[in-house]
PDB file of C-alpha atoms in Angstrom:
ATOM      1  CA  GLU C 385      30.978  38.824 -74.186  1.00 67.00           C
ATOM      2  CA  ALA C 386      33.014  40.412 -76.469  1.00 81.00           C
ATOM      3  CA  GLY C 387      33.643  44.277 -76.377  1.00 93.00           C
ATOM      4  CA  VAL C 388      33.870  46.968 -79.138  1.00 96.00           C
ATOM      5  CA  ALA C 389      36.731  46.023 -81.250  1.00 97.00           C
ATOM      6  CA  GLN C 390      38.631  48.707 -83.110  1.00 97.00           C
ATOM      7  CA  SER C 391      41.664  48.694 -85.645  1.00 97.00           C
ATOM      8  CA  PRO C 392      44.301  50.095 -85.917  1.00 97.00           C
ATOM      9  CA  ARG C 393      44.948  51.058 -82.406  1.00 97.00           C
ATOM     10  CA  TYR C 394      47.868  53.635 -83.579  1.00 97.00           C
ATOM     11  CA  LYS C 395      48.301  55.440 -86.608  1.00 98.00           C
ATOM     12  CA  ILE C 396      50.766  58.369 -87.780  1.00 98.00           C
ATOM     13  CA  ILE C 397      50.347  59.729 -90.931  1.00 98.00           C
ATOM     14  CA  GLU C 398      51.220  62.947 -92.838  1.00 98.00           C
ATOM     15  CA  LYS C 399      49.250  65.918 -93.504  1.00 97.00           C
ATOM     16  CA  ARG C 400      47.015  65.561 -96.791  1.00 97.00           C
ATOM     17  CA  GLN C 401      47.242  61.581 -96.448  1.00 98.00           C
ATOM     18  CA  SER C 402      44.413  59.540 -95.905  1.00 98.00           C
ATOM     19  CA  VAL C 403      43.416  57.059 -92.956  1.00 98.00           C
ATOM     20  CA  ALA C 404      40.680  54.386 -92.383  1.00 98.00           C
ATOM     21  CA  PHE C 405      39.597  53.101 -88.913  1.00 98.00           C
ATOM     22  CA  TRP C 406      37.448  49.981 -88.574  1.00 98.00           C
ATOM     23  CA  CYS C 407      34.990  49.167 -85.859  1.00 97.00           C
ATOM     24  CA  ASN C 408      32.926  46.030 -84.836  1.00 97.00           C
ATOM     25  CA  PRO C 409      30.359  46.619 -82.239  1.00 95.00           C
ATOM     26  CA  ILE C 410      29.234  44.272 -79.475  1.00 94.00           C
ATOM     27  CA  SER C 411      26.944  41.745 -81.101  1.00 92.00           C
ATOM     28  CA  GLY C 412      23.175  42.627 -81.199  1.00 89.00           C
ATOM     29  CA  HIS C 413      23.904  46.452 -80.634  1.00 92.00           C
ATOM     30  CA  ALA C 414      21.968  48.188 -83.258  1.00 90.00           C
ATOM     31  CA  THR C 415      23.607  51.837 -82.402  1.00 92.00           C
ATOM     32  CA  LEU C 416      26.975  52.453 -83.512  1.00 94.00           C
ATOM     33  CA  TYR C 417      28.652  55.818 -82.769  1.00 95.00           C
ATOM     34  CA  TRP C 418      32.053  57.334 -83.838  1.00 97.00           C
ATOM     35  CA  TYR C 419      33.372  59.809 -81.358  1.00 97.00           C
ATOM     36  CA  GLN C 420      36.419  62.293 -81.759  1.00 98.00           C
ATOM     37  CA  GLN C 421      38.588  62.856 -78.542  1.00 97.00           C
ATOM     38  CA  ILE C 422      41.209  65.634 -78.493  1.00 96.00           C
ATOM     39  CA  LEU C 423      43.617  65.628 -75.745  1.00 92.00           C
ATOM     40  CA  GLY C 424      42.321  67.444 -72.651  1.00 90.00           C
ATOM     41  CA  GLN C 425      38.608  67.286 -74.073  1.00 92.00           C
ATOM     42  CA  GLY C 426      35.493  65.138 -73.740  1.00 94.00           C
ATOM     43  CA  PRO C 427      34.674  62.888 -76.300  1.00 96.00           C
ATOM     44  CA  LYS C 428      32.921  64.680 -79.127  1.00 95.00           C
ATOM     45  CA  LEU C 429      29.933  62.692 -81.186  1.00 95.00           C
ATOM     46  CA  LEU C 430      30.975  62.663 -85.184  1.00 97.00           C
ATOM     47  CA  ILE C 431      28.290  60.256 -86.223  1.00 96.00           C
ATOM     48  CA  GLN C 432      25.722  57.844 -84.966  1.00 93.00           C
ATOM     49  CA  PHE C 433      24.351  54.887 -86.794  1.00 93.00           C
ATOM     50  CA  GLN C 434      21.145  52.964 -86.240  1.00 90.00           C
ATOM     51  CA  ASN C 435      21.309  49.779 -87.792  1.00 88.00           C
ATOM     52  CA  ASN C 436      22.918  51.030 -91.162  1.00 85.00           C
ATOM     53  CA  GLY C 437      21.084  54.298 -91.229  1.00 91.00           C
ATOM     54  CA  VAL C 438      22.673  57.680 -90.127  1.00 93.00           C
ATOM     55  CA  VAL C 439      20.798  59.233 -86.957  1.00 90.00           C
ATOM     56  CA  ASP C 440      23.017  62.215 -86.619  1.00 91.00           C
ATOM     57  CA  ASP C 441      26.177  63.450 -88.547  1.00 94.00           C
ATOM     58  CA  SER C 442      25.907  67.217 -87.884  1.00 92.00           C
ATOM     59  CA  GLN C 443      29.442  67.381 -86.266  1.00 93.00           C
ATOM     60  CA  LEU C 444      31.036  65.326 -88.934  1.00 96.00           C
ATOM     61  CA  PRO C 445      33.510  67.548 -91.147  1.00 96.00           C
ATOM     62  CA  LYS C 446      31.607  65.987 -94.258  1.00 96.00           C
ATOM     63  CA  ASP C 447      34.444  67.776 -96.586  1.00 96.00           C
ATOM     64  CA  ARG C 448      37.089  65.312 -95.389  1.00 97.00           C
ATOM     65  CA  PHE C 449      35.627  62.633 -93.327  1.00 98.00           C
ATOM     66  CA  SER C 450      33.349  59.890 -94.177  1.00 98.00           C
ATOM     67  CA  ALA C 451      31.658  56.787 -92.575  1.00 97.00           C
ATOM     68  CA  GLU C 452      29.724  53.940 -93.445  1.00 96.00           C
ATOM     69  CA  ARG C 453      28.166  50.841 -91.743  1.00 95.00           C
ATOM     70  CA  LEU C 454      27.432  48.486 -94.259  1.00 82.00           C
ATOM     71  CA  LYS C 455      24.732  45.734 -93.222  1.00 85.00           C
ATOM     72  CA  GLY C 456      24.393  47.459 -90.233  1.00 84.00           C
ATOM     73  CA  VAL C 457      27.396  45.701 -88.274  1.00 92.00           C
ATOM     74  CA  ASP C 458      30.935  46.635 -88.969  1.00 95.00           C
ATOM     75  CA  SER C 459      31.755  50.249 -89.392  1.00 97.00           C
ATOM     76  CA  THR C 460      34.659  52.430 -91.253  1.00 97.00           C
ATOM     77  CA  LEU C 461      35.624  55.753 -90.722  1.00 98.00           C
ATOM     78  CA  LYS C 462      37.777  57.658 -93.191  1.00 98.00           C
ATOM     79  CA  ILE C 463      39.570  60.759 -93.229  1.00 98.00           C
ATOM     80  CA  GLN C 464      40.851  62.215 -96.387  1.00 97.00           C
ATOM     81  CA  PRO C 465      43.134  64.371 -96.499  1.00 97.00           C
ATOM     82  CA  ALA C 466      43.876  64.436 -92.936  1.00 97.00           C
ATOM     83  CA  LYS C 467      44.792  67.876 -91.280  1.00 97.00           C
ATOM     84  CA  LEU C 468      47.203  68.425 -88.432  1.00 97.00           C
ATOM     85  CA  GLU C 469      43.981  69.156 -86.095  1.00 97.00           C
ATOM     86  CA  ASP C 470      42.665  65.604 -86.933  1.00 98.00           C
ATOM     87  CA  SER C 471      45.072  64.328 -84.271  1.00 98.00           C
ATOM     88  CA  ALA C 472      42.875  62.453 -81.919  1.00 98.00           C
ATOM     89  CA  VAL C 473      41.540  59.348 -80.489  1.00 98.00           C
ATOM     90  CA  TYR C 474      38.756  57.963 -82.480  1.00 98.00           C
ATOM     91  CA  LEU C 475      36.512  56.095 -80.250  1.00 98.00           C
ATOM     92  CA  CYS C 476      33.895  53.566 -81.530  1.00 97.00           C
ATOM     93  CA  ALA C 477      31.270  52.825 -79.399  1.00 95.00           C
ATOM     94  CA  SER C 478      27.878  50.760 -79.430  1.00 94.00           C
ATOM     95  CA  SER C 479      24.579  50.595 -77.407  1.00 90.00           C
ATOM     96  CA  PRO C 480      21.508  48.399 -77.753  1.00 86.00           C
ATOM     97  CA  VAL C 481      19.377  51.414 -78.385  1.00 72.00           C
ATOM     98  CA  SER C 482      19.887  55.024 -78.809  1.00 61.00           C
ATOM     99  CA  GLY C 483      20.460  57.276 -76.117  1.00 57.00           C
ATOM    100  CA  ASN C 484      21.222  54.306 -73.593  1.00 70.00           C
ATOM    101  CA  THR C 485      24.203  53.100 -71.911  1.00 81.00           C
ATOM    102  CA  ILE C 486      26.910  53.045 -74.640  1.00 90.00           C
ATOM    103  CA  TYR C 487      30.283  50.881 -74.468  1.00 93.00           C
ATOM    104  CA  PHE C 488      33.366  52.092 -75.784  1.00 95.00           C
ATOM    105  CA  GLY C 489      36.498  50.368 -77.945  1.00 96.00           C
ATOM    106  CA  GLU C 490      39.880  50.978 -76.964  1.00 96.00           C
ATOM    107  CA  GLY C 491      40.181  53.562 -79.385  1.00 97.00           C
ATOM    108  CA  SER C 492      42.285  54.264 -82.436  1.00 98.00           C
ATOM    109  CA  TRP C 493      45.097  56.922 -81.568  1.00 97.00           C
ATOM    110  CA  LEU C 494      45.770  59.281 -84.706  1.00 98.00           C
ATOM    111  CA  THR C 495      48.819  61.381 -85.161  1.00 98.00           C
ATOM    112  CA  VAL C 496      48.689  63.497 -88.136  1.00 98.00           C
ATOM    113  CA  VAL C 497      52.306  65.090 -88.796  1.00 97.00           C
TER     114      VAL C 497
ATOM    115  CA  GLN J 248      25.674  77.675 -72.903  1.00 70.00           C
ATOM    116  CA  LYS J 249      27.259  74.549 -73.541  1.00 78.00           C
ATOM    117  CA  GLU J 250      25.083  71.300 -73.498  1.00 89.00           C
ATOM    118  CA  VAL J 251      26.958  69.714 -70.727  1.00 93.00           C
ATOM    119  CA  GLU J 252      29.415  71.773 -68.490  1.00 94.00           C
ATOM    120  CA  GLN J 253      31.847  70.406 -65.994  1.00 95.00           C
ATOM    121  CA  ASN J 254      34.758  72.040 -64.081  1.00 89.00           C
ATOM    122  CA  SER J 255      37.969  70.793 -65.563  1.00 85.00           C
ATOM    123  CA  GLY J 256      39.875  70.925 -62.583  1.00 86.00           C
ATOM    124  CA  PRO J 257      42.134  68.932 -61.224  1.00 93.00           C
ATOM    125  CA  LEU J 258      40.550  68.570 -58.199  1.00 96.00           C
ATOM    126  CA  SER J 259      42.921  67.105 -55.665  1.00 97.00           C
ATOM    127  CA  VAL J 260      41.591  65.433 -52.567  1.00 97.00           C
ATOM    128  CA  PRO J 261      43.642  63.451 -49.896  1.00 97.00           C
ATOM    129  CA  GLU J 262      43.332  59.657 -49.774  1.00 97.00           C
ATOM    130  CA  GLY J 263      40.201  58.644 -47.695  1.00 97.00           C
ATOM    131  CA  ALA J 264      38.437  61.895 -48.442  1.00 97.00           C
ATOM    132  CA  ILE J 265      35.085  62.357 -50.345  1.00 97.00           C
ATOM    133  CA  ALA J 266      35.484  63.745 -53.734  1.00 97.00           C
ATOM    134  CA  SER J 267      32.651  65.686 -55.179  1.00 97.00           C
ATOM    135  CA  LEU J 268      32.181  66.006 -58.994  1.00 97.00           C
ATOM    136  CA  ASN J 269      29.634  68.290 -60.561  1.00 96.00           C
ATOM    137  CA  CYS J 270      28.120  68.446 -63.826  1.00 96.00           C
ATOM    138  CA  THR J 271      25.194  70.861 -65.261  1.00 95.00           C
ATOM    139  CA  TYR J 272      23.276  70.260 -68.357  1.00 93.00           C
ATOM    140  CA  SER J 273      20.863  72.739 -70.407  1.00 90.00           C
ATOM    141  CA  ASP J 274      18.466  70.590 -71.948  1.00 86.00           C
ATOM    142  CA  ARG J 275      15.483  70.187 -69.235  1.00 86.00           C
ATOM    143  CA  GLY J 276      14.036  67.225 -71.287  1.00 84.00           C
ATOM    144  CA  SER J 277      17.052  65.176 -70.317  1.00 86.00           C
ATOM    145  CA  GLN J 278      15.962  62.041 -68.578  1.00 86.00           C
ATOM    146  CA  SER J 279      19.161  59.869 -68.093  1.00 88.00           C
ATOM    147  CA  PHE J 280      22.245  60.818 -66.886  1.00 92.00           C
ATOM    148  CA  PHE J 281      25.512  59.080 -67.028  1.00 94.00           C
ATOM    149  CA  TRP J 282      28.979  59.085 -65.279  1.00 96.00           C
ATOM    150  CA  TYR J 283      32.071  57.709 -67.058  1.00 96.00           C
ATOM    151  CA  ARG J 284      35.641  57.201 -65.727  1.00 97.00           C
ATOM    152  CA  GLN J 285      38.624  57.454 -68.167  1.00 97.00           C
ATOM    153  CA  TYR J 286      42.002  56.705 -67.066  1.00 96.00           C
ATOM    154  CA  SER J 287      44.770  58.250 -69.120  1.00 94.00           C
ATOM    155  CA  GLY J 288      45.460  56.658 -72.180  1.00 92.00           C
ATOM    156  CA  LYS J 289      42.118  54.433 -71.973  1.00 94.00           C
ATOM    157  CA  SER J 290      38.911  54.867 -73.318  1.00 94.00           C
ATOM    158  CA  PRO J 291      35.877  55.754 -71.126  1.00 95.00           C
ATOM    159  CA  GLU J 292      33.891  53.175 -68.644  1.00 95.00           C
ATOM    160  CA  LEU J 293      30.700  53.496 -67.443  1.00 93.00           C
ATOM    161  CA  ILE J 294      30.651  53.752 -63.343  1.00 95.00           C
ATOM    162  CA  MET J 295      26.823  55.121 -62.822  1.00 93.00           C
ATOM    163  CA  SER J 296      23.784  56.129 -64.542  1.00 93.00           C
ATOM    164  CA  ILE J 297      20.800  57.829 -62.601  1.00 94.00           C
ATOM    165  CA  TYR J 298      17.376  58.580 -64.008  1.00 91.00           C
ATOM    166  CA  SER J 299      15.246  60.138 -61.014  1.00 88.00           C
ATOM    167  CA  ASN J 300      15.642  62.823 -58.921  1.00 90.00           C
ATOM    168  CA  GLY J 301      17.550  62.056 -55.692  1.00 92.00           C
ATOM    169  CA  ASP J 302      20.653  59.956 -54.910  1.00 94.00           C
ATOM    170  CA  LYS J 303      21.619  56.459 -56.125  1.00 95.00           C
ATOM    171  CA  GLU J 304      24.395  54.529 -54.314  1.00 96.00           C
ATOM    172  CA  ASP J 305      26.739  51.847 -55.786  1.00 95.00           C
ATOM    173  CA  GLY J 306      29.478  51.062 -53.348  1.00 96.00           C
ATOM    174  CA  ARG J 307      31.863  54.144 -52.651  1.00 97.00           C
ATOM    175  CA  PHE J 308      29.944  56.157 -55.470  1.00 97.00           C
ATOM    176  CA  THR J 309      26.767  58.148 -55.116  1.00 97.00           C
ATOM    177  CA  ALA J 310      25.011  59.915 -58.051  1.00 96.00           C
ATOM    178  CA  GLN J 311      22.900  62.882 -57.199  1.00 96.00           C
ATOM    179  CA  LEU J 312      20.247  64.377 -59.466  1.00 95.00           C
ATOM    180  CA  ASN J 313      18.455  67.594 -59.101  1.00 93.00           C
ATOM    181  CA  LYS J 314      16.351  68.231 -62.511  1.00 91.00           C
ATOM    182  CA  ALA J 315      15.040  71.400 -61.151  1.00 92.00           C
ATOM    183  CA  SER J 316      18.402  72.711 -61.040  1.00 92.00           C
ATOM    184  CA  GLN J 317      19.853  70.873 -63.986  1.00 93.00           C
ATOM    185  CA  TYR J 318      22.612  69.503 -61.891  1.00 93.00           C
ATOM    186  CA  VAL J 319      23.974  66.129 -61.421  1.00 96.00           C
ATOM    187  CA  SER J 320      26.941  65.258 -59.068  1.00 97.00           C
ATOM    188  CA  LEU J 321      28.992  62.203 -58.236  1.00 97.00           C
ATOM    189  CA  LEU J 322      30.508  61.711 -54.602  1.00 97.00           C
ATOM    190  CA  ILE J 323      33.188  59.304 -54.308  1.00 98.00           C
ATOM    191  CA  ARG J 324      33.581  58.133 -50.717  1.00 98.00           C
ATOM    192  CA  ASP J 325      36.953  56.954 -49.196  1.00 97.00           C
ATOM    193  CA  SER J 326      38.655  58.097 -52.014  1.00 97.00           C
ATOM    194  CA  GLN J 327      41.666  55.864 -53.486  1.00 97.00           C
ATOM    195  CA  PRO J 328      44.937  56.886 -55.532  1.00 96.00           C
ATOM    196  CA  SER J 329      43.180  54.107 -58.075  1.00 96.00           C
ATOM    197  CA  ASP J 330      40.279  56.740 -58.354  1.00 97.00           C
ATOM    198  CA  SER J 331      42.710  59.171 -59.928  1.00 97.00           C
ATOM    199  CA  ALA J 332      41.242  59.682 -63.384  1.00 97.00           C
ATOM    200  CA  THR J 333      38.976  62.088 -65.561  1.00 97.00           C
ATOM    201  CA  TYR J 334      35.385  61.800 -64.705  1.00 98.00           C
ATOM    202  CA  LEU J 335      33.022  62.528 -67.790  1.00 97.00           C
ATOM    203  CA  CYS J 336      29.411  63.591 -67.345  1.00 96.00           C
ATOM    204  CA  ALA J 337      26.881  62.629 -70.236  1.00 94.00           C
ATOM    205  CA  VAL J 338      23.681  63.501 -70.925  1.00 91.00           C
ATOM    206  CA  PRO J 339      21.369  62.355 -73.834  1.00 86.00           C
ATOM    207  CA  THR J 340      20.444  65.340 -76.001  1.00 81.00           C
ATOM    208  CA  GLY J 341      18.937  66.268 -79.367  1.00 74.00           C
ATOM    209  CA  GLY J 342      15.602  64.585 -78.403  1.00 68.00           C
ATOM    210  CA  GLY J 343      17.399  61.794 -76.378  1.00 62.00           C
ATOM    211  CA  ASN J 344      19.076  60.030 -79.403  1.00 69.00           C
ATOM    212  CA  LYS J 345      22.590  61.365 -78.892  1.00 80.00           C
ATOM    213  CA  LEU J 346      24.906  61.184 -75.990  1.00 86.00           C
ATOM    214  CA  THR J 347      26.712  64.326 -75.248  1.00 91.00           C
ATOM    215  CA  PHE J 348      29.751  64.469 -73.051  1.00 94.00           C
ATOM    216  CA  GLY J 349      30.969  67.180 -70.932  1.00 95.00           C
ATOM    217  CA  THR J 350      34.914  67.822 -70.928  1.00 95.00           C
ATOM    218  CA  GLY J 351      35.381  65.990 -67.983  1.00 96.00           C
ATOM    219  CA  THR J 352      36.847  66.628 -64.524  1.00 96.00           C
ATOM    220  CA  GLN J 353      40.421  65.542 -63.785  1.00 96.00           C
ATOM    221  CA  LEU J 354      40.587  63.907 -60.067  1.00 97.00           C
ATOM    222  CA  LYS J 355      43.681  63.606 -58.348  1.00 97.00           C
ATOM    223  CA  VAL J 356      43.669  61.406 -55.067  1.00 97.00           C
ATOM    224  CA  GLU J 357      47.051  62.000 -53.034  1.00 95.00           C
ATOM    225  CA  LEU J 358      48.690  59.859 -50.572  1.00 89.00           C
TER     226      LEU J 358
END
């Protein structure tokens, strides 16, 4: 069974530029998550989708972050404009149902300079 | 109070010893609990889940849950250098729909 796919794996951008990350969840998983993990901290949930609807986006900085999950499969997370404090790993994860075991992709490493 | 709390460590144990990792949570309604292991530069991977009070054993790993005390722990027996990693405790919050992670405990197993 293929795992959660993410791209790009690494990205370096200047502050105020924009960046987009893509995620393809495990086939059949209805729930998709985007987590932000800053070095030395645990993953923080940014947004959670159930199929193509948003379940929780309470910690998503909506002035600069946006995410969509068209057709309930792939998802894209965008940051515009980026700030230095956005430097982190962006982890996409999926699960068959909400609150159940979640499976992470390898992450997209963002460095903002 | 944070929703999920862990001691950040590092916790250092000698090879062959028992490593004990602890986690407390604030949501009394939480029904399931997860331990993830994260190697440096890698993404978290699930190693244990526990749903009922008491102990659950899987190989060298034992998860312990005490819902009355809102406490979950992970014991690693016969610790190996390959166990050196950060261990993340995760608990469903917000009515069970959102998985919230602690900050993780860094474990170092020394030769």
